[in-house]
Coordinates of C-alpha atoms in Angstrom, one line a residue:
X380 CA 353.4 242.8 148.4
X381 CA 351.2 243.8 145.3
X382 CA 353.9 243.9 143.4
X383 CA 355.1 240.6 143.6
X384 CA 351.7 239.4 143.5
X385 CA 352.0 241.0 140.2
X386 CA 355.4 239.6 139.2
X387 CA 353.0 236.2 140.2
X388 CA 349.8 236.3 138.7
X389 CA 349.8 239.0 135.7
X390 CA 349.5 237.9 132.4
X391 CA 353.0 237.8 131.0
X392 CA 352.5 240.2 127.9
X393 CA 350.9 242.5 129.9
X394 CA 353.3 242.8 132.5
X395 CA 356.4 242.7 129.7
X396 CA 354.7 245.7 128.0
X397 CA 354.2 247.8 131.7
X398 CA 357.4 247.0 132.8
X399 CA 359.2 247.0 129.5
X400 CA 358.0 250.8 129.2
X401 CA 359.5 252.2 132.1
X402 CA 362.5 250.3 131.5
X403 CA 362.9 251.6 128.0
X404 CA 362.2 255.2 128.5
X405 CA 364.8 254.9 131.2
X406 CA 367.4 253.1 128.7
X407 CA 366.7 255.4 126.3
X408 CA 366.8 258.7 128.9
X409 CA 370.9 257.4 129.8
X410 CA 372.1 257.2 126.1
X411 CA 370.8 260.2 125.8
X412 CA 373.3 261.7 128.7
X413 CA 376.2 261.4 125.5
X414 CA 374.2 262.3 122.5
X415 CA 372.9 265.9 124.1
X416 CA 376.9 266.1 125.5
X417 CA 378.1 266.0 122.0
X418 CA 375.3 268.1 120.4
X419 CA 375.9 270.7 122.6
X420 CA 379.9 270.4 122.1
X421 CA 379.6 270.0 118.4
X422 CA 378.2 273.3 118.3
X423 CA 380.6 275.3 120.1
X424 CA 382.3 278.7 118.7
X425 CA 385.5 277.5 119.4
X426 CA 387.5 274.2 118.9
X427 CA 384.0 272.4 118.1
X428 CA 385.4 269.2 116.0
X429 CA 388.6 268.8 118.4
X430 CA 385.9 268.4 121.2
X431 CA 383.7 265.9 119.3
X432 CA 386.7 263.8 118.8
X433 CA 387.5 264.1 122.2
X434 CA 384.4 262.7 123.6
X435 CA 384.8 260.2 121.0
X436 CA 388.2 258.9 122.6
X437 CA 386.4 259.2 126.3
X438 CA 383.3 257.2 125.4
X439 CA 384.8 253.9 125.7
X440 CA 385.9 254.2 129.2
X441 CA 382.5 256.3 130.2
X442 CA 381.1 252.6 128.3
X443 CA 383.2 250.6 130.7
X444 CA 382.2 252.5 134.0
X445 CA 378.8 251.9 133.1
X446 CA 379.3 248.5 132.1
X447 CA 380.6 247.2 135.6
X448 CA 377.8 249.3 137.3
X449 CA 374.8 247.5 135.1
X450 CA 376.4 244.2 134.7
X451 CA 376.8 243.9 139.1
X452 CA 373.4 245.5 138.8
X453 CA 371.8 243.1 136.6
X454 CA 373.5 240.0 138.8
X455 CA 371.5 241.4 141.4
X456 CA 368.5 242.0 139.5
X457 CA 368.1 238.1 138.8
X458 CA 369.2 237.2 141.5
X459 CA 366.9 239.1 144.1
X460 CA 363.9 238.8 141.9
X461 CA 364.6 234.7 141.7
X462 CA 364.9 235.3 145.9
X463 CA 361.5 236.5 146.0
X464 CA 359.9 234.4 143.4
X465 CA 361.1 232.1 146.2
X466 CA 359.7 234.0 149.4
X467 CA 363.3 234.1 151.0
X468 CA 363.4 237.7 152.0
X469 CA 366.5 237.7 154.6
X470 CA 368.2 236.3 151.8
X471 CA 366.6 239.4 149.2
X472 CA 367.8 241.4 151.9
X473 CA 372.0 240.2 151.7
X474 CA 371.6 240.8 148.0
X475 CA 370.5 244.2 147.9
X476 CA 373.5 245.1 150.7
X477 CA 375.8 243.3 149.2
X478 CA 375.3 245.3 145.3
X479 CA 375.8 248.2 147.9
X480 CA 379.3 247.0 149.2
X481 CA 379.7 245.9 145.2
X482 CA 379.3 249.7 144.3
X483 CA 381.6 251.4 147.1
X484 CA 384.6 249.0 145.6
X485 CA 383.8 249.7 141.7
X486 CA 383.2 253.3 142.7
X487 CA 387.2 253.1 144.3
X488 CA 388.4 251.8 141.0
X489 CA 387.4 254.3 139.1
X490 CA 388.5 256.9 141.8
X491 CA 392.0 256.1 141.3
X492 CA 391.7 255.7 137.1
X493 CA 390.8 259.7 137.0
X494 CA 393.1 260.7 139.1
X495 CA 396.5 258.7 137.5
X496 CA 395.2 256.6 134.5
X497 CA 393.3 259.0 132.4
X498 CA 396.3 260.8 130.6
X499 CA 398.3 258.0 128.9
X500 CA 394.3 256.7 128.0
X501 CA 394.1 259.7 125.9
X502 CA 397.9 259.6 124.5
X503 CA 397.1 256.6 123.0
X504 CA 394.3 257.6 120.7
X505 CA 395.5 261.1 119.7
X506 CA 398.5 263.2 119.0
X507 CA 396.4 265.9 118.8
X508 CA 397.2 268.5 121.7
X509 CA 393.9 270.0 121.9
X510 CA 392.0 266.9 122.0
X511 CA 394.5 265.6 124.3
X512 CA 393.3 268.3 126.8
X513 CA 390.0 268.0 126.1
X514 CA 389.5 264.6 126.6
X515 CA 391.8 264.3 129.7
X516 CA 389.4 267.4 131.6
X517 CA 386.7 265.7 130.1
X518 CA 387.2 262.2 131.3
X519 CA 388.5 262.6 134.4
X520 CA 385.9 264.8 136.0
X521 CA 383.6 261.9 134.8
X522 CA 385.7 259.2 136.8
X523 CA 386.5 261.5 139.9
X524 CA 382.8 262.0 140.3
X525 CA 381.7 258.6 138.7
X526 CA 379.6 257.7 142.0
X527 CA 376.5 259.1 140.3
X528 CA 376.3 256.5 137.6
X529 CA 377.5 253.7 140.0
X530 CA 375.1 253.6 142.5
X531 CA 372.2 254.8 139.7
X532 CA 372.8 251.7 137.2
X533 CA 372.4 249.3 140.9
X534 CA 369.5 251.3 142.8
X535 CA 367.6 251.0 139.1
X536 CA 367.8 247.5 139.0
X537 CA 367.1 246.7 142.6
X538 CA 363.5 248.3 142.2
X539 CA 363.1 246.7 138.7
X540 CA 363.3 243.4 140.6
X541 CA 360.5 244.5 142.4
X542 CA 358.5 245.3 139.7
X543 CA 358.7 249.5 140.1
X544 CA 360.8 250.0 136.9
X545 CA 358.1 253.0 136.9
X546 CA 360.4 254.9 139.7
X547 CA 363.9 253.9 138.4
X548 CA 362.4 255.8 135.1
X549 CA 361.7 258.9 136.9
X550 CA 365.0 259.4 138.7
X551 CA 366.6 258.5 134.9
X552 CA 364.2 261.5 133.9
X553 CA 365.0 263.9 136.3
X554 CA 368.7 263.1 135.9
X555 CA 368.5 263.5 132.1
X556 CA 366.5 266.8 132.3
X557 CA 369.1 268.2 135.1
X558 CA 371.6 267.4 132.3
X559 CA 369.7 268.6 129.8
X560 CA 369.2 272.5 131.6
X561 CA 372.9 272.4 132.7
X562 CA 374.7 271.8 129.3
X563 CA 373.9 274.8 127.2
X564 CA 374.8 276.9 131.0
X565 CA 377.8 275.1 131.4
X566 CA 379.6 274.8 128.0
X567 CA 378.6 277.9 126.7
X568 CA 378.6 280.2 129.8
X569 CA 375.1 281.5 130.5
X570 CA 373.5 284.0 133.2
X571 CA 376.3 284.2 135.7
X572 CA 377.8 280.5 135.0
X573 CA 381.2 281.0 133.1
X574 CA 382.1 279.4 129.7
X575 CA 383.6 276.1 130.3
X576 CA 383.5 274.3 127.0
X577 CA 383.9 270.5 127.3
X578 CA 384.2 270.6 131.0
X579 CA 380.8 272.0 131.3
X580 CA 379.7 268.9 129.5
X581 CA 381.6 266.8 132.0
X582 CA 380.0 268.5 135.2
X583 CA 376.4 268.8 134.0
X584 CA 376.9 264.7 132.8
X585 CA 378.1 263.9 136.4
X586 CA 375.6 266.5 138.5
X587 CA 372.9 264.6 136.5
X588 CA 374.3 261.2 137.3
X589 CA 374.3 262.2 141.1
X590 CA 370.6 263.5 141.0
X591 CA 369.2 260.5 139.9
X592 CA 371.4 258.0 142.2
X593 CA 369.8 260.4 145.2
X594 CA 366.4 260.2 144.3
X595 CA 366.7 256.3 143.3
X596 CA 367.7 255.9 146.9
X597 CA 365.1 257.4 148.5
X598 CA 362.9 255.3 146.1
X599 CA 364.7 252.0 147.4
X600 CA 364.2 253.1 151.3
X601 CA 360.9 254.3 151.1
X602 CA 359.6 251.4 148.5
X603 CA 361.4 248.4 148.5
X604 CA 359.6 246.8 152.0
X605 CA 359.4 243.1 150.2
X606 CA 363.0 242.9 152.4
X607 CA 365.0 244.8 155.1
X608 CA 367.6 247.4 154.6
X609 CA 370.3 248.3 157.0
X610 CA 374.5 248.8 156.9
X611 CA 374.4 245.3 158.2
X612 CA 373.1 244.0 154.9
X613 CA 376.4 245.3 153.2
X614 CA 378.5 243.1 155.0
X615 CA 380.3 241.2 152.5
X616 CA 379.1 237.3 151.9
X617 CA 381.3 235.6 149.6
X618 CA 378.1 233.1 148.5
X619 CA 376.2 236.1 147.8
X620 CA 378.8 237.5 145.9
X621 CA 379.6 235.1 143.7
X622 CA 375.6 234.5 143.0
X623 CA 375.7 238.1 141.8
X624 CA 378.7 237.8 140.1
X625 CA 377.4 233.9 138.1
X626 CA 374.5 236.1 136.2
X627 CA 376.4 240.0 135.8
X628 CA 380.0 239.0 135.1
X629 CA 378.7 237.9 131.5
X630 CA 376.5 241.7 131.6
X631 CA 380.1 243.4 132.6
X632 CA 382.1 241.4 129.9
X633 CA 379.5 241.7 127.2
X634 CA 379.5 245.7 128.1
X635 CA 383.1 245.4 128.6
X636 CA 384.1 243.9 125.1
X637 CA 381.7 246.8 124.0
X638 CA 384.4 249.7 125.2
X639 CA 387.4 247.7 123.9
X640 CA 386.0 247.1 120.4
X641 CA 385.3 251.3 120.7
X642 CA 388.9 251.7 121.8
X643 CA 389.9 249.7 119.0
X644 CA 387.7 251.6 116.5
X645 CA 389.7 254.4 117.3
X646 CA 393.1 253.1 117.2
X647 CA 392.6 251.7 113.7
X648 CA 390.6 254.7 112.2
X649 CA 393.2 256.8 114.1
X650 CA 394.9 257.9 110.8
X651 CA 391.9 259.6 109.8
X652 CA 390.5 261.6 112.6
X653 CA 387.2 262.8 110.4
X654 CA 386.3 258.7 110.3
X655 CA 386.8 258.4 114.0
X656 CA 384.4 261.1 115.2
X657 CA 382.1 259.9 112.4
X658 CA 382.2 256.5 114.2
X659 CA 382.2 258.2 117.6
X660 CA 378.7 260.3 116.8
X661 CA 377.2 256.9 115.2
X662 CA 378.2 254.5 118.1
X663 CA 376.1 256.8 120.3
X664 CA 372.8 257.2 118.1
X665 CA 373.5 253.1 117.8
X666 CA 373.8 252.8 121.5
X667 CA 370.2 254.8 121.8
X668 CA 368.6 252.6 119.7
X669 CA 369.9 249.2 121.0
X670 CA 369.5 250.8 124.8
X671 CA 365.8 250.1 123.6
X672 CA 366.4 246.4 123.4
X673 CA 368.4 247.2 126.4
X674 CA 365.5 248.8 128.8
X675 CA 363.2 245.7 127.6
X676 CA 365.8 242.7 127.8
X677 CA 365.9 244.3 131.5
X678 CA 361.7 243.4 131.9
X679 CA 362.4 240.1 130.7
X680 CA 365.1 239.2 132.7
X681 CA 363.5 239.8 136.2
X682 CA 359.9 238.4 134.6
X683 CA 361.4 234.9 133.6
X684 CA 364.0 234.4 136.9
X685 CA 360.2 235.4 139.2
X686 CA 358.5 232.7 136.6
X687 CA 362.2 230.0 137.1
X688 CA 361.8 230.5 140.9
X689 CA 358.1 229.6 140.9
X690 CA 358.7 227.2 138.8
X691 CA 356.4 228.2 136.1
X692 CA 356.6 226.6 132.9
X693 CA 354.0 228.2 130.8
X694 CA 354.7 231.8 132.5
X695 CA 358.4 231.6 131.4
X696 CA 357.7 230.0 127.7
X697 CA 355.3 233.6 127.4
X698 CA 358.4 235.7 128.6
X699 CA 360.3 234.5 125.9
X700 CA 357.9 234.8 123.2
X701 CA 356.6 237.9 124.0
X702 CA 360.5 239.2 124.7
X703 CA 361.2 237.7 121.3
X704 CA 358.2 239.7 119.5
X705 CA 358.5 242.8 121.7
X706 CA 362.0 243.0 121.2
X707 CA 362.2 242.6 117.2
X708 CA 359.3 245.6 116.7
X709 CA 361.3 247.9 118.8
X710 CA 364.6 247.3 116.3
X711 CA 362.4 247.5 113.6
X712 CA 361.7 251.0 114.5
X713 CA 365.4 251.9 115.2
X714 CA 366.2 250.7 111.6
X715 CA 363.2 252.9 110.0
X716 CA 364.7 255.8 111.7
X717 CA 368.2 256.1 111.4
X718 CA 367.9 254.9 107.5
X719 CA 365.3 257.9 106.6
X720 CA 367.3 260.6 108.9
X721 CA 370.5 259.8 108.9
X722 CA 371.1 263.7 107.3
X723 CA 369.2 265.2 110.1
X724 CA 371.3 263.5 113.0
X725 CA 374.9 264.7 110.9
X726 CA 373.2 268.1 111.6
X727 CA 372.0 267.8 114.9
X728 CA 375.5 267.4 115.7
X729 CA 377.3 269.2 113.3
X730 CA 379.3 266.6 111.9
X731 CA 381.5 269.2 109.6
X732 CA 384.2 267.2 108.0
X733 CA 383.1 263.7 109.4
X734 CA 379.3 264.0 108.2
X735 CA 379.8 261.8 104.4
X736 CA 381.6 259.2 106.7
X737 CA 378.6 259.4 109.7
X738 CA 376.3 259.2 107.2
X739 CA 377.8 256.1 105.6
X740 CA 378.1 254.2 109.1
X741 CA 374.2 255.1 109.6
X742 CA 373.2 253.5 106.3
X743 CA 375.2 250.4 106.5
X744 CA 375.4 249.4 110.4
X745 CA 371.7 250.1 111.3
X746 CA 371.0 247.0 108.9
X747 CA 372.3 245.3 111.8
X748 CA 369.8 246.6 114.5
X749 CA 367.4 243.7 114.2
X750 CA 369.7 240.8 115.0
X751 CA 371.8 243.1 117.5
X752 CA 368.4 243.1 119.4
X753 CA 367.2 239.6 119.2
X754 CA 370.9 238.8 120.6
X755 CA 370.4 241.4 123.3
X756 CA 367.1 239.5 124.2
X757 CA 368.6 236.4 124.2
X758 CA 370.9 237.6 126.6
X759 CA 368.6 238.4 129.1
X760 CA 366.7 235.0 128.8
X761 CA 369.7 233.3 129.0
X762 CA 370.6 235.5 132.3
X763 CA 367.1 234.8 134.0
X764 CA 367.3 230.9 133.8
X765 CA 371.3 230.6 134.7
X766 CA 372.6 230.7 131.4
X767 CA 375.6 233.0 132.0
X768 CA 378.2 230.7 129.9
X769 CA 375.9 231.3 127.1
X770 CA 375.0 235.0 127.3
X771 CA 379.1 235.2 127.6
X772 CA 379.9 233.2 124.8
X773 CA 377.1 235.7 122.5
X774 CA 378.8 238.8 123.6
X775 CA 382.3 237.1 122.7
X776 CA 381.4 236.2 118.9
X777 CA 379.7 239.8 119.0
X778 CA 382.3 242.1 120.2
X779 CA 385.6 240.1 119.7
X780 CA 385.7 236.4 118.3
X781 CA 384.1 237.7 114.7
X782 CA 384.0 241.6 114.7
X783 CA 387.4 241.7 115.2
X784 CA 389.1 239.4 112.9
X785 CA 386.7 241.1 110.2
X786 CA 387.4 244.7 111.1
X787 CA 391.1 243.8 111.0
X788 CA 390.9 242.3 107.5
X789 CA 388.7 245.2 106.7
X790 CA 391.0 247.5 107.6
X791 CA 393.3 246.3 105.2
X792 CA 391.7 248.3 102.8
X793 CA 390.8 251.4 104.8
X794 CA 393.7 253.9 103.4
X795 CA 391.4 253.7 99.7
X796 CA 389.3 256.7 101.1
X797 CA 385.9 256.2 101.9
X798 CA 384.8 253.1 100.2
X799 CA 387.6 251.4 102.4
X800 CA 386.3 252.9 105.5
X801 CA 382.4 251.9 104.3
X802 CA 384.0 248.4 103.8
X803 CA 384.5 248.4 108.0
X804 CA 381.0 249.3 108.7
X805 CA 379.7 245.7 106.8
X806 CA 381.5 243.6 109.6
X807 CA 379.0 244.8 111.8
X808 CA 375.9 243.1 109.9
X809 CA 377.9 239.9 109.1
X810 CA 378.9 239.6 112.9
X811 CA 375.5 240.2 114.4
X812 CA 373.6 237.9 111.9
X813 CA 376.5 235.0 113.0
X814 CA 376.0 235.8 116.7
X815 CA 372.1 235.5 116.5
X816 CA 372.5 231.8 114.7
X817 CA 374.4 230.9 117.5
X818 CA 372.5 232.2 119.9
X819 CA 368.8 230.5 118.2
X820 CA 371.0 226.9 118.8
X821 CA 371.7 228.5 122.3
X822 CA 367.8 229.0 123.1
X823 CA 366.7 225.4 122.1
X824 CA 369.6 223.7 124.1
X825 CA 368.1 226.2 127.5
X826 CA 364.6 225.8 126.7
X827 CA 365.0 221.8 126.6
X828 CA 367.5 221.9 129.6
X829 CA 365.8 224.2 131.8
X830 CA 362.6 224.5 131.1
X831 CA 360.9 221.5 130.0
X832 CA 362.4 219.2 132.5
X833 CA 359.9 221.6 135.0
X834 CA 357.1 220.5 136.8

């Protein structure tokens, strides 16, 4: 039980900062799964652009995938570390199987996509017949074989609601470095592997995926003792379900609305296929750096619904300071980054005739990191004390209710060469700098609600 004693009696920036770690790294280690995919791709001999813009046109469903798996997994996150902030461990012990029997039916789902979906997906980004073959090979070996990231994204966060975000980080690291040793083998062909291009990319993604869902369930056996495991535990209960479903459906739709507003990147820049790899290669190197607010809103979220269940005032006021500050110097970094070496990312992935417009979305859209994260963060406070309207409404003005309007009235002007396609990339800044006044409004109005009525 030490480590809900330490959930209990740690001080709060403390225990953000060791948990937030862990978490981060491991955030961090899973966007890296695409960006080493599409250096490795953009440096094939042959057919390496066609491939780029095929992985481009994949990413939004590989988004989606992952989005159902994290959002049921953060549900289940609050949810069983609230449970044990209460001391009810049968009831810890129906949430844990339950995100099991969650899994198996997502896992279905995206079973039958890959095998009759994936095609027309494709079709309806490109005309492109390489690409087009590419990016259906590509996509459905990743959905065929999707139980990897599945059952990953929920064994992670059922030991973070423990407090062992440490051994969710080393199955994310083994996963990424079995990913890492496979691609160049794969795609290119070495030792006594044959060259498989893209689809190497695909299998060494997905044998990664499955390494680290093994390991993190050997973790969750041997480790997790705070409650019982057992098939019996997966039995389906409606009211546990929908508990699950209360905190992560907002997670799934905010990650959700993240793969459509990609899919519909790609349908407007469609015209100009150099523009929509560019986006492609900078949504990922975006998605590393916000995976960082990510990996810590995931530390607060368990640390404040353990602090709601004990009913500690001053413990959850500390979670959301400190996620507030934490949260903020992390996206500070991010910015620094991709605004001094934006030209060395174009090269890491061999941008070719997309690398003036990559370059372009890296200056403009990282000025957006810093509220981007303080929204994320928001989230995940929100989550923790059962603010799932509100987290839902964020992602909403975020990903749909402003970016899209703005895109679409941007894109008016995209045909005028670059400067019309630069003119897109400032709807990102104006939409997260709306969001995060709304969601400031949204933090007083939970803070008065929820937490100082507590006693």
């Amino acid at each position: 039980m030490a480590e809900s004693n330490r959930m209990k009696d740690m001080p709060v920036n403390k225990l953000m900062i060791q948990m937030g770690i862990p978490m981060i790294l491991s955030m961090a280690l899973q966007a890296v799964y695409n960006i080493v995919d599409s250096a490795f791709v953009g440096n094939m001999r042959v057919g390496s652009e066609a491939a780029l813009n095929a992985l481009t046109l994949v990413f939004p469903v590989q988004m989606l995938m992952v989005a159902v798996g994290i959002g049921t997994g953060v549900g289940t996150n609050a949810l069983l570390a609230r449970t044990l902030g209460q001391g009810n461990s049968k009831k810890a012990a129906k949430v844990a199987g339950n995100s099991l029997f969650l899994g198996v039916i997502i896992y279905v789902v995206c079973l039958l996509f890959g095998i009759f979906g994936v095609k027309a997906y494709i079709s309806s980004q490109t005309a492109n017949a390489e690409v087009l073959e590419m990016g259906v090979s590509y996509l459905r070996i990743c959905c065929v074989i999707s139980f990897g990231i599945i059952f990953f994204s929920l064994f992670e966060k059922l030991l973070q609601a423990t407090g062992r975000s440490l051994y969710s980080t080393i199955g994310q690291v083994v996963g990424a470095v079995v990913n890492i040793i496979l691609d160049p083998i794969m795609i290119y062909g070495i030792g006594p592997c044959p060259e498989m291009g893209v689809k190497g990319a695909a299998y060494a993604t997905v044998i990664g995926q499955v390494a680290s869902a093994v390991l993190l369930f050997i973790f969750h056996v041997k480790l997790n003792k705070e409650f019982e495991h057992g098939a019996k535990y997966m039995k389906p209960d409606a009211g546990v379900i929908k508990e699950i479903y209360a905190i992560g459906l907002p997670a799934i739709i905010a990650q959700a609305l993240m793969s459509i507003m990609v899919y519909v990147m790609n349908l407007i820049l469609k015209f100009n296929p150099a523009a929509q790899t560019a986006y492609g290669l900078f949504y990922k190197v975006q998605q590393f750096v916000l995976f960082l607010a990510f990996g810590l809103r995931d530390a607060i979220t368990p640390i404040i619904a353990f602090a709601y269940g004990m009913r500690s005032k001053k413990r959850i006021q500390d979670g959301i300071k400190y996620g507030l500050i934490y949260t903020i110097a992390l996206m500070i970094l991010g910015i620094a980054i991709t605004e001094i070496f934006p030209g060395a990312f174009a090269t890491l992935f061999n941008a070719g005739q997309s690398r003036e417009y990559f370059i372009g979305a890296m200056r403009i859209i990282s000025v957006s990191f810093l509220f981007a994260g303080i929204n994320i963060a928001y989230q995940g406070i929100y989550q923790a004390l059962d603010g799932g309207v509100e987290s839902l409404v964020i992602s909403l003005l975020r990903q749909l209710i402003i970016i899209q309007p703005l895109v679409g009235i941007f894109s008016l002007f995209v045909r005028n060469g670059q400067i019309g396609v630069y003119l897109i990339w400032w709807a990102f800044p104006i939409t997260e700098v709306i969001a995060c006044l709304v969601g400031y409004v949204f933090l007083k109005k939970i803070r008065k609600n929820k937490v100082a009525t507590l006693r």
